[in-house]
PDB file of C-alpha atoms and ligand atoms in Angstrom:
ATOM      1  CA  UNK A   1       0.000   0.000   0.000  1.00 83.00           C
ATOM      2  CA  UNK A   2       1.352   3.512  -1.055  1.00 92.00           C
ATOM      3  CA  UNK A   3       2.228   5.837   1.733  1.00 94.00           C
ATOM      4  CA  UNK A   4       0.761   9.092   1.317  1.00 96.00           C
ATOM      5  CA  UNK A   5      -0.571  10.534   4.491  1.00 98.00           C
ATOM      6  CA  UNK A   6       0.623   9.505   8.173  1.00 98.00           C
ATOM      7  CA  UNK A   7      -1.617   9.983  10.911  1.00 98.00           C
ATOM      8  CA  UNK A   8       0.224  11.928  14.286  1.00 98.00           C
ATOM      9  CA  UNK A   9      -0.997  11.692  17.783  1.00 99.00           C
ATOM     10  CA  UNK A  10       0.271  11.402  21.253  1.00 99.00           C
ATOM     11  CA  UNK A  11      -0.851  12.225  24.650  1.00 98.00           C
ATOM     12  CA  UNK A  12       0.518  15.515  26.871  1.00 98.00           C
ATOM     13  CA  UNK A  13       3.734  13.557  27.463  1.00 98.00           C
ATOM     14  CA  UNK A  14       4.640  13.442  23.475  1.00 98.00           C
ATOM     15  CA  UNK A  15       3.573  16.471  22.397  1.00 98.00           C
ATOM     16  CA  UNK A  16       7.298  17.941  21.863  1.00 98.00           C
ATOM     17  CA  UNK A  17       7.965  14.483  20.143  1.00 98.00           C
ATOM     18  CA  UNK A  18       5.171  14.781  17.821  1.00 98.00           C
ATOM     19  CA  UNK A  19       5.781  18.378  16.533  1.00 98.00           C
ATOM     20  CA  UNK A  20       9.601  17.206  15.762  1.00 98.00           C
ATOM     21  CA  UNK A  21       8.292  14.401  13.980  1.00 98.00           C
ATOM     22  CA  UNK A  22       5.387  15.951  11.974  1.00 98.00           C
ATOM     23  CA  UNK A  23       8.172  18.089  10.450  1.00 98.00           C
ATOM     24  CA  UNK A  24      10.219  15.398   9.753  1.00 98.00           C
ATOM     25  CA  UNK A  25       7.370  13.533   7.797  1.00 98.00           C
ATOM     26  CA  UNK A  26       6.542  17.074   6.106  1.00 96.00           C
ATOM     27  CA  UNK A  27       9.974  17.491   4.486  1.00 97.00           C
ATOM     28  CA  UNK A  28       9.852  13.662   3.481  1.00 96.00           C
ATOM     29  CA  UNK A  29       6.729  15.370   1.464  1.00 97.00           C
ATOM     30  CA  UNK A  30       4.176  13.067   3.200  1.00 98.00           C
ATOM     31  CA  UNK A  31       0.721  14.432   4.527  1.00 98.00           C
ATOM     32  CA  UNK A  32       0.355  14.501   7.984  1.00 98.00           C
ATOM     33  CA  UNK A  33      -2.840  13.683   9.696  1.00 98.00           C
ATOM     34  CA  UNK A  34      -2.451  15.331  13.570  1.00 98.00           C
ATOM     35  CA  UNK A  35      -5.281  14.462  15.874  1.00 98.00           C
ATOM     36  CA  UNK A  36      -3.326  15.851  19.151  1.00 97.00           C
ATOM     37  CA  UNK A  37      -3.100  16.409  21.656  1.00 98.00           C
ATOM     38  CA  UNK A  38      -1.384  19.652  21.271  1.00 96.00           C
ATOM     39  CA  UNK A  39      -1.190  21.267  24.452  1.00 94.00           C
ATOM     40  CA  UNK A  40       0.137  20.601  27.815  1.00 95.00           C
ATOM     41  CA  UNK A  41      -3.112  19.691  29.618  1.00 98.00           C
ATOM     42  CA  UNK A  42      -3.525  16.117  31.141  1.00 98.00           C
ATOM     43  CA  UNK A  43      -5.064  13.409  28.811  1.00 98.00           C
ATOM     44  CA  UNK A  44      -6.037  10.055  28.266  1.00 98.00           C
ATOM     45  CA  UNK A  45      -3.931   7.890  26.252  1.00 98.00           C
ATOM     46  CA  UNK A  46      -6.540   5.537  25.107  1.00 98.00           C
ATOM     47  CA  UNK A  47      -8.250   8.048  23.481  1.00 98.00           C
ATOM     48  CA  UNK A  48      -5.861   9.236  20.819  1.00 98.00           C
ATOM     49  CA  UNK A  49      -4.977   5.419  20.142  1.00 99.00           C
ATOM     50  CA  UNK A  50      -8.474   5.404  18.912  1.00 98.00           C
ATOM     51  CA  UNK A  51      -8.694   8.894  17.183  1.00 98.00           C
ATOM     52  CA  UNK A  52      -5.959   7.108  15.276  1.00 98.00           C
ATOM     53  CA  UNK A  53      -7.346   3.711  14.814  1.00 98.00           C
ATOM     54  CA  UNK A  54     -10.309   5.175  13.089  1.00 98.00           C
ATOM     55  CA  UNK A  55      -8.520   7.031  10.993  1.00 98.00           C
ATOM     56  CA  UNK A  56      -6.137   4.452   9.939  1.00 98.00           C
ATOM     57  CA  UNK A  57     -10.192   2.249   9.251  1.00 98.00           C
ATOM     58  CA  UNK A  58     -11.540   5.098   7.681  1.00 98.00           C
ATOM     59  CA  UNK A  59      -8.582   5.643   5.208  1.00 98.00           C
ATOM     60  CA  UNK A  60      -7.921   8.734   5.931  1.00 98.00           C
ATOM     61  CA  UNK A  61      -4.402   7.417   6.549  1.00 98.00           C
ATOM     62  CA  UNK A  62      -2.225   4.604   5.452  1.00 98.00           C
ATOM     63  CA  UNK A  63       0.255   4.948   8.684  1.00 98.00           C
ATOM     64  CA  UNK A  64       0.273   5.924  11.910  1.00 98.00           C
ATOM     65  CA  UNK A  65       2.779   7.022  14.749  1.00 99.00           C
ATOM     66  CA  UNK A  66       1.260   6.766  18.525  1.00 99.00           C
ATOM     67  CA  UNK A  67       3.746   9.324  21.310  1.00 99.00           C
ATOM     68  CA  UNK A  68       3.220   8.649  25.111  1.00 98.00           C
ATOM     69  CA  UNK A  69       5.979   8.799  27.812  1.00 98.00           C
ATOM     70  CA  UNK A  70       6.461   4.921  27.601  1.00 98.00           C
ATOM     71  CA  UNK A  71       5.035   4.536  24.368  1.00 98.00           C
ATOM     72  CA  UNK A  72       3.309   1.676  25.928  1.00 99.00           C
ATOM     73  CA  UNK A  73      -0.261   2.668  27.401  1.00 98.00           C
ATOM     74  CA  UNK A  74      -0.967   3.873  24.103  1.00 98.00           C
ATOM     75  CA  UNK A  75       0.482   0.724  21.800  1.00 98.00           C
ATOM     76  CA  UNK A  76      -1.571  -1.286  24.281  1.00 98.00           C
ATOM     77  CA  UNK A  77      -4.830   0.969  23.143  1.00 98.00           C
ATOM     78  CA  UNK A  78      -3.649   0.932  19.777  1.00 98.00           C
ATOM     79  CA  UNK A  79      -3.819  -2.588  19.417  1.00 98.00           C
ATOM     80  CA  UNK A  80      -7.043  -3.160  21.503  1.00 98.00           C
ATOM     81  CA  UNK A  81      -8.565  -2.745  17.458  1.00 98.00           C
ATOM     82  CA  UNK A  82      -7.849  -5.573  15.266  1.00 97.00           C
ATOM     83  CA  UNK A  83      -7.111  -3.829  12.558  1.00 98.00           C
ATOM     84  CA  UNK A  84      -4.126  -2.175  14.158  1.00 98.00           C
ATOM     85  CA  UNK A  85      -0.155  -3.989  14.162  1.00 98.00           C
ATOM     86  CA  UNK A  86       1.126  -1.034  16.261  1.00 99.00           C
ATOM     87  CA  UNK A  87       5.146  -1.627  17.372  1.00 99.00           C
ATOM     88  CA  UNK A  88       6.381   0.037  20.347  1.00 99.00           C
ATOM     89  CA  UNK A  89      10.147   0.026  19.339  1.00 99.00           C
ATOM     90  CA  UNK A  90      13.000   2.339  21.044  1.00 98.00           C
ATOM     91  CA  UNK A  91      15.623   1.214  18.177  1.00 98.00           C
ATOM     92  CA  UNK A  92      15.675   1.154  14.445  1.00 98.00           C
ATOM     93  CA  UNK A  93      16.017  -2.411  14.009  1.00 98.00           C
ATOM     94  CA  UNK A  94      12.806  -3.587  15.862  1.00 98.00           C
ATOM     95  CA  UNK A  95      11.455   0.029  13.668  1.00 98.00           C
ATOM     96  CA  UNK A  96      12.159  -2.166  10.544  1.00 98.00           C
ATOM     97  CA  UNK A  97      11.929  -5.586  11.520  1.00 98.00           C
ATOM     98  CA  UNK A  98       7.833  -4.622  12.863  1.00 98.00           C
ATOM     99  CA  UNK A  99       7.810  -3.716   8.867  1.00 98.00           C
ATOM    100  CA  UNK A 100       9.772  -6.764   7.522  1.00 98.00           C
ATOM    101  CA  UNK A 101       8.074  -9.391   9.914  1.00 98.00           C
ATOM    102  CA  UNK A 102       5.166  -8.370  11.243  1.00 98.00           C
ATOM    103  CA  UNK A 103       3.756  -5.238   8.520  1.00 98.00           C
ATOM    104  CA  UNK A 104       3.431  -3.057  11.026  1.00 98.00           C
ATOM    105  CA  UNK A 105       1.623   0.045  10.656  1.00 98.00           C
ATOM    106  CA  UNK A 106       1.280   1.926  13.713  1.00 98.00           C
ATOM    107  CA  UNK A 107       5.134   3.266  14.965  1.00 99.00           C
ATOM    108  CA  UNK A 108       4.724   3.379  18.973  1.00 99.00           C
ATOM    109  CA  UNK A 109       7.287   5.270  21.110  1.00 99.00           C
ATOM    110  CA  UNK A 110       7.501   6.846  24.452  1.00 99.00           C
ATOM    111  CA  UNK A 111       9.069  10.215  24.608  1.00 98.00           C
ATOM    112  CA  UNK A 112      10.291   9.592  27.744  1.00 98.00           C
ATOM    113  CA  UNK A 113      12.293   6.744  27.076  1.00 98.00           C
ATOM    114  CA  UNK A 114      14.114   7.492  23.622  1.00 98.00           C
ATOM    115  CA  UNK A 115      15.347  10.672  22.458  1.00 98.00           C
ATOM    116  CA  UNK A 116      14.077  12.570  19.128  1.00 98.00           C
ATOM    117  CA  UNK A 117      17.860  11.446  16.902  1.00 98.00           C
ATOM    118  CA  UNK A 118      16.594   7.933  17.991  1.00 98.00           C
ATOM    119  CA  UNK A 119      12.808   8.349  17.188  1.00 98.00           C
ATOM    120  CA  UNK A 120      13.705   9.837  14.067  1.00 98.00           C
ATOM    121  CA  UNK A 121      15.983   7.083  13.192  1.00 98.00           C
ATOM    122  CA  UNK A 122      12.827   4.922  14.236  1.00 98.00           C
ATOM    123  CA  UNK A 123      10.274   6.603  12.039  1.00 98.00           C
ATOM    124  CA  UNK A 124      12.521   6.337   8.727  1.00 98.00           C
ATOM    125  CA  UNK A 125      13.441   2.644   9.484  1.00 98.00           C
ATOM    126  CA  UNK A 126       9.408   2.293   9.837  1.00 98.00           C
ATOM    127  CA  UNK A 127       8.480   4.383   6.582  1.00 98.00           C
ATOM    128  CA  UNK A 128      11.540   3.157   4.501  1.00 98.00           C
ATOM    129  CA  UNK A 129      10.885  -0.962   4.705  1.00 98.00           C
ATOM    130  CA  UNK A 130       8.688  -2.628   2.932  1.00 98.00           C
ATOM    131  CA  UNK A 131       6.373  -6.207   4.212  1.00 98.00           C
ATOM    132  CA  UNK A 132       8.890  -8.983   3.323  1.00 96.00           C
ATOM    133  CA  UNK A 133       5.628 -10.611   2.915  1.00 94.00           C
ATOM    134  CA  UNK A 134       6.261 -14.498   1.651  1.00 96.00           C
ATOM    135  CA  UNK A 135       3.972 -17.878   2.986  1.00 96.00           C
ATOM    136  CA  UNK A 136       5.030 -17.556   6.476  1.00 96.00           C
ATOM    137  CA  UNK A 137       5.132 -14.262   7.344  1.00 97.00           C
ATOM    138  CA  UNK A 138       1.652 -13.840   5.173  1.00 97.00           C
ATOM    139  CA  UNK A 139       0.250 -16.526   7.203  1.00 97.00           C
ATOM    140  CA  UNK A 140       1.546 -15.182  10.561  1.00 97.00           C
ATOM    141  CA  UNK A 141      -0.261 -11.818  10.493  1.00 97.00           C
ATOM    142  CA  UNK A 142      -3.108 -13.626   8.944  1.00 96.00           C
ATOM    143  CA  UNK A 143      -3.322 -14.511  12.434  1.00 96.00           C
ATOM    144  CA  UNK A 144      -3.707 -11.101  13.739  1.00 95.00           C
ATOM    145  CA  UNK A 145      -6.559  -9.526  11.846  1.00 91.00           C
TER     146      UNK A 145
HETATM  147  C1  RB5 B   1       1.298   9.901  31.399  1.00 86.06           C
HETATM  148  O1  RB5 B   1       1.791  10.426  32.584  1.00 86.06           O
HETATM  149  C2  RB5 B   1       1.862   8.521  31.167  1.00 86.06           C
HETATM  150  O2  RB5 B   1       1.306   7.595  32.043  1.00 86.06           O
HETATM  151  C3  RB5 B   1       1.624   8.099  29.744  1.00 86.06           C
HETATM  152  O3  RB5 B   1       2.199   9.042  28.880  1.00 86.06           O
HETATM  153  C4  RB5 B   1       2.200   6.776  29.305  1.00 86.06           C
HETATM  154  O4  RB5 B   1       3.542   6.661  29.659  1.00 86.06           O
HETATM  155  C5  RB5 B   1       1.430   5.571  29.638  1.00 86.06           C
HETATM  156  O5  RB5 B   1       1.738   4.446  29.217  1.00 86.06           O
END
């Protein structure tokens, strides 16, 4: 599936993430899809995970990338929808094998936890590799769904 827009969102604690990383996507010339939060008020994880499960459903994005301060209350909402392969990865090589192995297409990371040269790193790994695809894999995220 072509790329062309990449849905954003994060709670309070990846707000500073997501802004660094909707301008990376921007100069890659992707659309970007942000559905907050964008300020520093307290909010619920859970609820952006879904924001950006619907909009991955809906089409209105073919990607997504999910911000909290683990990453992992919100990869844990994220893939609460079946629909959703979301990786919570804090180094490039899980970033690319979630593509390779598992077709991930929901990037989770926790702002607290990795810094933005490392998320960045992340986030290219993630948009750069393509589903190895093949019998088993195929067959393995059959499962998933
Ligand atoms: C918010 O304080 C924090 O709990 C949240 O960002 C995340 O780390 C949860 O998994």
């Amino acid at each position: 599936m072509t790329v062309k827009t990449v849905a954003l969102a994060s709670d309070h604690a990846g707000t500073q993430m997501k802004a660094e990383l909707k301008d990376a996507l921007a100069k890659r010339g992707l659309e970007v899809l942000d559905l907050g939060t964008n300020g520093p008020e307290s909010v619920d994880y859970p609820d952006f995970a879904d924001a950006l499960a619907a909009a991955i459903r809906d089409g209105r994005a073919q990607r997504g990338v999910l911000i909290c301060g683990t990453g992992i209350g919100i990869s844990i909402a994220a893939n609460r929808h079946r629909h959703i392969r979301a990786a919570l990865c804090s180094d490039p090589t899980s970033a690319r094998l979630s593509r390779e192995h598992n077709d991930a297409n929901v990037l989770a990371l926790g702002a607290r936890v990795v810094g933005i040269e490392i998320a960045k790193d992340c986030l290219t790994a993630f948009l750069d590799t393509p589903f190895e695809g093949g019998e088993r894999h195929s067959r393995r995220v059959g499962k998933l769904g």
